[in-house]
Tab-separated table of C-alpha atoms and ligand atoms in Angstrom:
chain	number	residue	atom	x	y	z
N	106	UNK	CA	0.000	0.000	0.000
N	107	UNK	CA	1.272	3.469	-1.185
N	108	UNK	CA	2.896	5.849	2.141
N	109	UNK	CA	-0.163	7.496	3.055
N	110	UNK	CA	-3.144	5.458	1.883
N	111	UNK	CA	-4.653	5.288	5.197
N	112	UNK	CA	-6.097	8.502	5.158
N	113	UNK	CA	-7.697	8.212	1.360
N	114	UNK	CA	-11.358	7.896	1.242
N	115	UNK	CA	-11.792	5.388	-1.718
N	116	UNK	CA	-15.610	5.912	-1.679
N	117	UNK	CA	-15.788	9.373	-1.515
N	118	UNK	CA	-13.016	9.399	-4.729
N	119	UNK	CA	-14.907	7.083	-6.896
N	120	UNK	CA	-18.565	8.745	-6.624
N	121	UNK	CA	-16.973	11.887	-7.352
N	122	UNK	CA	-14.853	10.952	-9.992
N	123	UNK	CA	-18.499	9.015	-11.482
N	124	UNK	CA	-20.024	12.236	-11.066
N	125	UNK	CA	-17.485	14.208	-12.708
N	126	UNK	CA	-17.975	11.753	-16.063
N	127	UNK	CA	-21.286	12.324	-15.560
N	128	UNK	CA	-20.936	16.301	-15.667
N	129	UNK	CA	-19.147	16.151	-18.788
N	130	UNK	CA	-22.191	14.517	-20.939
N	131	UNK	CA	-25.159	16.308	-19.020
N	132	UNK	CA	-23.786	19.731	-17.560
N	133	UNK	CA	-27.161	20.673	-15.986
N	134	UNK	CA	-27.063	22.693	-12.838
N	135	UNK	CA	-28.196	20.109	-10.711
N	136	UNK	CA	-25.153	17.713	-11.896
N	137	UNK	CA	-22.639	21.114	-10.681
N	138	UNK	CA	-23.987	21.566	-7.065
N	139	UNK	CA	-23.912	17.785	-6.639
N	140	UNK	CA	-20.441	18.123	-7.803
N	141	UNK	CA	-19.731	20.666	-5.250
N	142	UNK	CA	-21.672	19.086	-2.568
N	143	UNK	CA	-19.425	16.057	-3.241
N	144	UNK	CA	-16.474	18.363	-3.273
N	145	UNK	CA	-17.300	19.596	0.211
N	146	UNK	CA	-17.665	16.203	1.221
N	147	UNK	CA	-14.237	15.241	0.103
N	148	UNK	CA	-12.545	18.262	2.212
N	149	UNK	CA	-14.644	17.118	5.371
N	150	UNK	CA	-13.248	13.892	5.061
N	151	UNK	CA	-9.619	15.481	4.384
N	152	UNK	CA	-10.381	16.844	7.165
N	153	UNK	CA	-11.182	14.061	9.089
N	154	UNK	CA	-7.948	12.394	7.819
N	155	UNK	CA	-5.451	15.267	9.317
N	156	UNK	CA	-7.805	14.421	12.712
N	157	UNK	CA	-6.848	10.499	12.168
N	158	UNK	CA	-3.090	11.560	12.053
N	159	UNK	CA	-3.413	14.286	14.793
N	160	UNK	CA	-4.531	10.918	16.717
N	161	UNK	CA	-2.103	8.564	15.534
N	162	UNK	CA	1.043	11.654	17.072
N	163	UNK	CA	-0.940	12.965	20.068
N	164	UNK	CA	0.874	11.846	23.071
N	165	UNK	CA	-0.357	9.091	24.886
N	166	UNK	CA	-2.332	9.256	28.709
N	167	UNK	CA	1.170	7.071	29.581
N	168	UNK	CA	3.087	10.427	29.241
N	169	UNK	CA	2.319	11.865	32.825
N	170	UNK	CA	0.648	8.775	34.102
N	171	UNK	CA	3.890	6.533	34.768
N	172	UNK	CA	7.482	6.541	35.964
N	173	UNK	CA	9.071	5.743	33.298
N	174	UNK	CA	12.670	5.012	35.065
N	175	UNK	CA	10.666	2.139	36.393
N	176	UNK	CA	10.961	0.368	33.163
N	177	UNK	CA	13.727	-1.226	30.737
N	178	UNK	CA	16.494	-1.598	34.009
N	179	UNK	CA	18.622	-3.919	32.672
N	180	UNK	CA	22.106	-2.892	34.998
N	181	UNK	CA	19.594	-4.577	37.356
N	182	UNK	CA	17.968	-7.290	35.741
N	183	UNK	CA	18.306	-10.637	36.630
N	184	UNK	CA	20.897	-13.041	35.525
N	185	UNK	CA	18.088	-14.667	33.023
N	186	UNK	CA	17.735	-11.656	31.176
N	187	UNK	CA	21.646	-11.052	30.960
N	188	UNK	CA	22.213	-14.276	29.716
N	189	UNK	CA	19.804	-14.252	26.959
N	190	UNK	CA	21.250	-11.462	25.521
N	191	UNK	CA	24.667	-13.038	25.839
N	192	UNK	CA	23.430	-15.543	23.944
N	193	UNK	CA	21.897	-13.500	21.406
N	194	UNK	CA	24.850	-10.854	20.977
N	195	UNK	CA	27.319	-13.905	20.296
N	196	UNK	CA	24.985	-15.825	17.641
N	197	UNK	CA	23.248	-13.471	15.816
N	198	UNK	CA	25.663	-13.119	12.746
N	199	UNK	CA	25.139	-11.683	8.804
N	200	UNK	CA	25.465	-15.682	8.343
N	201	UNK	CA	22.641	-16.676	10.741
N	202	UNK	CA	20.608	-14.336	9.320
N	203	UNK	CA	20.675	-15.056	5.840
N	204	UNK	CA	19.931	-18.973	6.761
N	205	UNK	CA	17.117	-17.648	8.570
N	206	UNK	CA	15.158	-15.308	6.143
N	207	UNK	CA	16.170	-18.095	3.653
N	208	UNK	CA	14.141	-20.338	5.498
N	209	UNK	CA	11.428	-18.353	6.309
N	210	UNK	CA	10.527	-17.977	2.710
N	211	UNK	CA	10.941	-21.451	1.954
N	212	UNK	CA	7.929	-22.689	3.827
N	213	UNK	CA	4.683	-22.580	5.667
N	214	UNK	CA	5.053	-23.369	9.295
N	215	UNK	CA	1.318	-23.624	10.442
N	216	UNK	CA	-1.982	-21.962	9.353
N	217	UNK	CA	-3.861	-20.594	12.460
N	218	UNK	CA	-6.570	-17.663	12.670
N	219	UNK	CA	-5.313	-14.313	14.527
N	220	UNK	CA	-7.177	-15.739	17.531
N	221	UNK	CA	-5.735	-19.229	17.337
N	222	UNK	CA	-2.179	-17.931	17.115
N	223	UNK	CA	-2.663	-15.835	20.493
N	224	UNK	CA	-4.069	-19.071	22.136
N	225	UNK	CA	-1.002	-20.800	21.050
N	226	UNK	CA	1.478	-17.988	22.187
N	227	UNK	CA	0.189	-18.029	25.587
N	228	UNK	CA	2.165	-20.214	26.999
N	229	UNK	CA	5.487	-18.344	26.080
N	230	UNK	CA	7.311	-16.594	29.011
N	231	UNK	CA	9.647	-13.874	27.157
N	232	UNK	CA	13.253	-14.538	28.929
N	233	UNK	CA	14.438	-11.290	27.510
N	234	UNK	CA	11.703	-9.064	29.370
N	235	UNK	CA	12.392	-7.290	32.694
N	236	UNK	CA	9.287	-5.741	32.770
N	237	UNK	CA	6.925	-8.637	32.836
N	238	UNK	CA	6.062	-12.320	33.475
N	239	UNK	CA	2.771	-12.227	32.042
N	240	UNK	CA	1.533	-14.086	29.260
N	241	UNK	CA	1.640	-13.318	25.679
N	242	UNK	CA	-1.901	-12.868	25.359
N	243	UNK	CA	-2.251	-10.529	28.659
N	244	UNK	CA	0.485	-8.430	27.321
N	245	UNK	CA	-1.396	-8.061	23.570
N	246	UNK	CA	-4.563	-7.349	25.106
N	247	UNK	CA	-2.401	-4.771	27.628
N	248	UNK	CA	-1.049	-3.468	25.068
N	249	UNK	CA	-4.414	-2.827	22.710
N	250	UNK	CA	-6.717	-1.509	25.456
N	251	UNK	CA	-4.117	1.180	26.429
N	252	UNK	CA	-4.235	2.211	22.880
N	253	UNK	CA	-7.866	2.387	23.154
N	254	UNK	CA	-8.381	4.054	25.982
N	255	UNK	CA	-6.749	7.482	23.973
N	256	UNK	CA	-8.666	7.141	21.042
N	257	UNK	CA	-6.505	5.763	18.570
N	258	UNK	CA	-7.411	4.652	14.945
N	259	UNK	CA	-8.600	0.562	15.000
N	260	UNK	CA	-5.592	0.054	13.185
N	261	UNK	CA	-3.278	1.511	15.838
N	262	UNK	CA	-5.543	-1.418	18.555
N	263	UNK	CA	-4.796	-3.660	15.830
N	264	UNK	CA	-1.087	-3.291	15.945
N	265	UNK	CA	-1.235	-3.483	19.418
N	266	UNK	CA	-3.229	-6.539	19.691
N	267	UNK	CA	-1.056	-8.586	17.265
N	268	UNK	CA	2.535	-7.146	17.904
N	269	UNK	CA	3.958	-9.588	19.460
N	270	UNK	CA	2.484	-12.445	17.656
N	271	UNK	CA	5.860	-12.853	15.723
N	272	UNK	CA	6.967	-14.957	18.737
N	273	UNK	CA	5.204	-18.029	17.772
N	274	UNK	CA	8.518	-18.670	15.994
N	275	UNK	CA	9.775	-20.197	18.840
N	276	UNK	CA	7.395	-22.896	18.291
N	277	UNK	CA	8.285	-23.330	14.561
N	278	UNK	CA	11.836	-22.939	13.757
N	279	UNK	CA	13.691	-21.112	16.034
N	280	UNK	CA	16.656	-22.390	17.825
N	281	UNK	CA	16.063	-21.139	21.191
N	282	UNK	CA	14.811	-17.698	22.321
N	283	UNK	CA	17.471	-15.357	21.059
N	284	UNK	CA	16.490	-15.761	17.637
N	285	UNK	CA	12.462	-14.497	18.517
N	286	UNK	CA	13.068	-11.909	21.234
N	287	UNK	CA	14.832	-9.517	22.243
N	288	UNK	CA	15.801	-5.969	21.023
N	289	UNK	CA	17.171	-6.154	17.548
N	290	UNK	CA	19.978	-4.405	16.232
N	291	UNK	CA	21.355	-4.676	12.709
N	292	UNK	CA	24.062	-6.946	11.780
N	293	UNK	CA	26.229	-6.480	8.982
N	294	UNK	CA	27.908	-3.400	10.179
N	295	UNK	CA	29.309	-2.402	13.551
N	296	UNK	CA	27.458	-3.041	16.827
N	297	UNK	CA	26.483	0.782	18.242
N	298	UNK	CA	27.215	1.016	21.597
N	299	UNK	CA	23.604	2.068	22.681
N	300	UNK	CA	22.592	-1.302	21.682
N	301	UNK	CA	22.345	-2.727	25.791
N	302	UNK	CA	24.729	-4.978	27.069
N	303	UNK	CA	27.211	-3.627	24.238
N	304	UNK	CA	30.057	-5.605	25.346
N	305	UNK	CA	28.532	-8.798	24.587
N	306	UNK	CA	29.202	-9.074	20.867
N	307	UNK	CA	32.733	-9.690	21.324
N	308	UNK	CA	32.612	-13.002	20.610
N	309	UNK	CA	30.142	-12.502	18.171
N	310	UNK	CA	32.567	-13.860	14.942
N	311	UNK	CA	31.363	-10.848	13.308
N	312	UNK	CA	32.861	-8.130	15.496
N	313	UNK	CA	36.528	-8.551	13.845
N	314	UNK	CA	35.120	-9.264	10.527
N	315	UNK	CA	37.106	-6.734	7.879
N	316	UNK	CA	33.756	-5.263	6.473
N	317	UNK	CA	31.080	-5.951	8.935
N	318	UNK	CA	33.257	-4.698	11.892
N	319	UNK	CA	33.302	-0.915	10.072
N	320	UNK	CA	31.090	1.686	10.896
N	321	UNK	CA	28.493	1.148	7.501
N	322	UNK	CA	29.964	-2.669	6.733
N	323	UNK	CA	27.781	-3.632	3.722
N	324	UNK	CA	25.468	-0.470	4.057
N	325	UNK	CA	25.857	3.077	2.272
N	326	UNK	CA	24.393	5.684	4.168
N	327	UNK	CA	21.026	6.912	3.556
N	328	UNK	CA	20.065	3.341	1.768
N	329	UNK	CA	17.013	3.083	4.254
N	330	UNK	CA	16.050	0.443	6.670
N	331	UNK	CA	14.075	-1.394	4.111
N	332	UNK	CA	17.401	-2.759	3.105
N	333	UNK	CA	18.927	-2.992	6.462
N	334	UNK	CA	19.287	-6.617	7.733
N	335	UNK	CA	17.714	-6.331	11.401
N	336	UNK	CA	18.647	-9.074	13.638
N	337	UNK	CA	16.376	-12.040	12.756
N	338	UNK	CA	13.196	-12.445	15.724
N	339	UNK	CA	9.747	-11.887	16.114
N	340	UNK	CA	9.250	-8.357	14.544
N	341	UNK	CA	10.644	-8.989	11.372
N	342	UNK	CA	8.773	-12.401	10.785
N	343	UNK	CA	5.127	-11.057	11.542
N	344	UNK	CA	6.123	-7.710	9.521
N	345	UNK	CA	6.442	-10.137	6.172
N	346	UNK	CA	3.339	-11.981	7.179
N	347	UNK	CA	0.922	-8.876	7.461
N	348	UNK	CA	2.784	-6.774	4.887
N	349	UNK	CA	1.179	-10.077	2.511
N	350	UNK	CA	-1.933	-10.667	4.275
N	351	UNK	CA	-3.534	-7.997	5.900
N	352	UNK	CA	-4.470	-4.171	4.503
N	353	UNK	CA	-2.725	-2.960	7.560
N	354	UNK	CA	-1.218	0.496	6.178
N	355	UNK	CA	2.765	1.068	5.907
N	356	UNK	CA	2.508	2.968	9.235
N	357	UNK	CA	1.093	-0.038	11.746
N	358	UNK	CA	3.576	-2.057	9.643
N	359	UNK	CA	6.584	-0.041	10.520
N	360	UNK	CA	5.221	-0.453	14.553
N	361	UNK	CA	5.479	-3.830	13.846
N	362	UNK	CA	8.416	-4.172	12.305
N	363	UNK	CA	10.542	-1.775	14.311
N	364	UNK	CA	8.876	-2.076	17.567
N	365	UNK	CA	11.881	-3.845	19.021
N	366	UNK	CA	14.763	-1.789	17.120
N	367	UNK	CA	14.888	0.604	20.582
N	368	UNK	CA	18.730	1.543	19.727
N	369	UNK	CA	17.200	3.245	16.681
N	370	UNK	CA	13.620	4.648	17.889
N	371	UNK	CA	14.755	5.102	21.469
N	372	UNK	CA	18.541	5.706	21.501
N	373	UNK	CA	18.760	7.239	18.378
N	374	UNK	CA	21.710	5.230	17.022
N	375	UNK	CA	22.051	4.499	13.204
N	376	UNK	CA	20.452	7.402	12.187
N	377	UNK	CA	22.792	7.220	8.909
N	378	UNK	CA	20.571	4.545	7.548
N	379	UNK	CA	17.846	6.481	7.235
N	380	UNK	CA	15.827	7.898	4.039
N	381	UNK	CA	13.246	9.881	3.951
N	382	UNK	CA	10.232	7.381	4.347
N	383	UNK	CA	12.012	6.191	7.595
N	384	UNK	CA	12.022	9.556	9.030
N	385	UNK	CA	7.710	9.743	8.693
N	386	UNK	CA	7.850	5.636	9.590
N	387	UNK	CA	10.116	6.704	13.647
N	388	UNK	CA	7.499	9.520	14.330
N	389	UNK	CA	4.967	6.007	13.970
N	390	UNK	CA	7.024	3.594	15.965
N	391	UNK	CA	7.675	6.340	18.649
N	392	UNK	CA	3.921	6.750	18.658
N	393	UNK	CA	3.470	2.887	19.640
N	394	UNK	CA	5.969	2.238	21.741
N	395	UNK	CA	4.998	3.820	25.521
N	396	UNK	CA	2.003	1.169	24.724
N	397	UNK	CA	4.255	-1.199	24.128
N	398	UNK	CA	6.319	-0.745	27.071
N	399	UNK	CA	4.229	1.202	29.527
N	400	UNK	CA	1.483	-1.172	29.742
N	401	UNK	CA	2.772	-3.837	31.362
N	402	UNK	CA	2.319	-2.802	34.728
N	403	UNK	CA	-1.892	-2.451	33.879
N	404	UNK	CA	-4.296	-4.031	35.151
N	405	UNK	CA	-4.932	-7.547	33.570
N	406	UNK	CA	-7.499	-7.549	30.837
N	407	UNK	CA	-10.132	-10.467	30.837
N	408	UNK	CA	-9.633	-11.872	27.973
N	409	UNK	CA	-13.440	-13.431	27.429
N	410	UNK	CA	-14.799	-9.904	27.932
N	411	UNK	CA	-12.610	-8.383	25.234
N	412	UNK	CA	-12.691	-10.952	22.274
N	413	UNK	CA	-16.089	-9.999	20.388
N	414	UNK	CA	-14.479	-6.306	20.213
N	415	UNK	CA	-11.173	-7.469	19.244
N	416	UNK	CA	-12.498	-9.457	16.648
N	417	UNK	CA	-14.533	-7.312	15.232
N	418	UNK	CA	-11.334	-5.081	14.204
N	419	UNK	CA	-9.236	-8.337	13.375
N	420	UNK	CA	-11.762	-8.953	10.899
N	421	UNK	CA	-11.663	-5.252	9.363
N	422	UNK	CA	-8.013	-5.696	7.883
N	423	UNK	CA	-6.779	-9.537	8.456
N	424	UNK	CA	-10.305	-11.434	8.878
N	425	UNK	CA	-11.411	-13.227	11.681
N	426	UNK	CA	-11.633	-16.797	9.861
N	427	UNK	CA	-8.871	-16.630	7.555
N	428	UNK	CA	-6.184	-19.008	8.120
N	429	UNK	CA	-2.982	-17.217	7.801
N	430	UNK	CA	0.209	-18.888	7.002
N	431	UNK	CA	2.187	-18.653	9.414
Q	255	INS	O1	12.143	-8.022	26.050
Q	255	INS	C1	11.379	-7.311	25.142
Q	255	INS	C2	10.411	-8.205	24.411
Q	255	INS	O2	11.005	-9.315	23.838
Q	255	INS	C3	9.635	-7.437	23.396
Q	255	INS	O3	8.694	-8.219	22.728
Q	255	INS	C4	10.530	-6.728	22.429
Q	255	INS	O4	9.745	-6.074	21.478
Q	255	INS	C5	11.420	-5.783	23.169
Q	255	INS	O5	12.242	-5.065	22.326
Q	255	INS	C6	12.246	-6.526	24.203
Q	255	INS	O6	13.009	-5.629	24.922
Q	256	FE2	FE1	8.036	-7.313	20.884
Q	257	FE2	FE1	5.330	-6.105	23.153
């Protein structure tokens, strides 16, 4: 879907443009006010579309609500959190990566409704998280009713709802957790030090590579993160799987993609990457993340009391039936 799509009003465009063929053959009167009427109409819902991206930017309730320094403490997180991302610093390699994307688009793994899929992920624990021991599903459903409560597009819920949902990988092909979760960070060129834990890739064999080991590696600046290898995990996965089969727009796809890449959206690191479609895509993944991370300390949602609602929006841009492939 084109950059900006979301805020088109398909309807409104094709009655106009039939009334507009019908103005050339007739030209009455009548045929130019209903043009005009159906002008107006089209600013209103212009109008309405600068309102839908006022929403999307406006800062969230999270902003004076929490204390934020009570979140993302990893000097102080326990030793199962530091040694996942040992684990992940050291393996995740340009080599890995390309085995893994390889392999992704080889097959089909499973084919499992939105609905099914959260079922299935709720019995993950995320080893990477310091913020929370919840289940997946607690944490979607967190993470959508925050989203909710401020007003947001159904898209934005959306995103939150499904997020995460990448992590079913760990039931498919990954090799352990460090290839699902985690923060991501790309590999190819030099580990930034605002990536945490930074002195963990040392014995990652790509750290004294020649090329990957220098500041752009395989990269020229400006080539956009489109054509960045991110490390391989949960966010990249689901991004290919709804950028294919949903009508999510490019916006909810860049929160899902990026939602994890916090030395970029948080830290600002790697900022040479960037072109100009990434600039408009951080303002969108800075948008989601305080519901991302901010919501874990809610209340727990009941998830029986939630699904009709949920579904409802699952089945405006995925369907609630379809089977994805997963
Ligand atoms: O531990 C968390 C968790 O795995 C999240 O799903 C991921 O998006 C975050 O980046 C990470 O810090
Ligand atoms: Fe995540
Ligand atoms: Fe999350």
């Amino acid at each position: 879907m084109a950059p900006g799509a979301i805020f088109e009003e398909p309807n409104v465009a094709e009655n106009f443009n039939d009334h507009r063929d019908g103005l050339a053959l007739e030209a009455t009167s009548d045929a130019i006010d209903n043009v005009n009427v159906l002008k107006a109409a089209v600013k209103v819902k212009q109008g309405t579309a600068t309102q839908e991206e006022k929403d999307i930017y406006a800062q969230s309730a999270f902003d004076s609500e929490k204390d934020k320094t009570q979140f993302r403490q990893y000097e102080e997180a326990c030793d199962r959190v530091k040694n996942f991302y040992r684990e992940q610093h050291e393996k995740q390699t340009v080599a890995y990566n390309l085995r893994a994307r390889n392999h992704f688009h080889g097959k089909t793994r499973a084919e499992m409704t939105i609905w099914e899929a959260m079922e299935k992920l709720n019995t993950l624990i995320d080893e990477s998280d310091p913020d929370t021991s919840l289940s997946q599903i607690d944490h979607l459903l967190q993470s959508a009713e925050a989203i909710r409560r401020d007003g947001k597009p159904r898209w934005f819920q959306l995103v939150g709802l499904i997020h995460d949902l990448g992590k079913l990988l760990f039931f498919y092909d990954a090799q352990g957790q460090w290839d699902v979760v985690g923060d991501t960070f790309p590999v190819g060129c030099a580990f930034d030090k605002r990536i945490i834990y930074p002195d963990t890739f040392k014995n990652n064999p790509d750290y004294n590579d020649e090329i990957y080991s220098t500041e752009h590696g395989i990269y020229v600046p400006g080539c956009g993160l489109d054509n960045v290898m991110l490390s391989w995990g949960h966010d990249e996965y689901l991004y290919h799987i709804m950028k294919d089969q949903s009508t999510i727009p490019d916006e909810g796809l860049a929160m899902i993609r990026y939602h994890s890449f916090y030395p970029w959206h948080k830290e600002n690191a790697y900022r040479w990457m960037m072109n100009e479609k990434d600039h408009k895509m951080l303002d969108a993944v800075r948008a989601f993340n305080p519901y991302d991370l901010y919501s874990k300390s809610d209340d727990i949602p009941k998830v029986e009391d939630l699904k009709e609602y949920y579904l409802g929006i699952i089945d405006e841009y995925i369907g609630k039936d379809k089977k994805i492939k997963w």
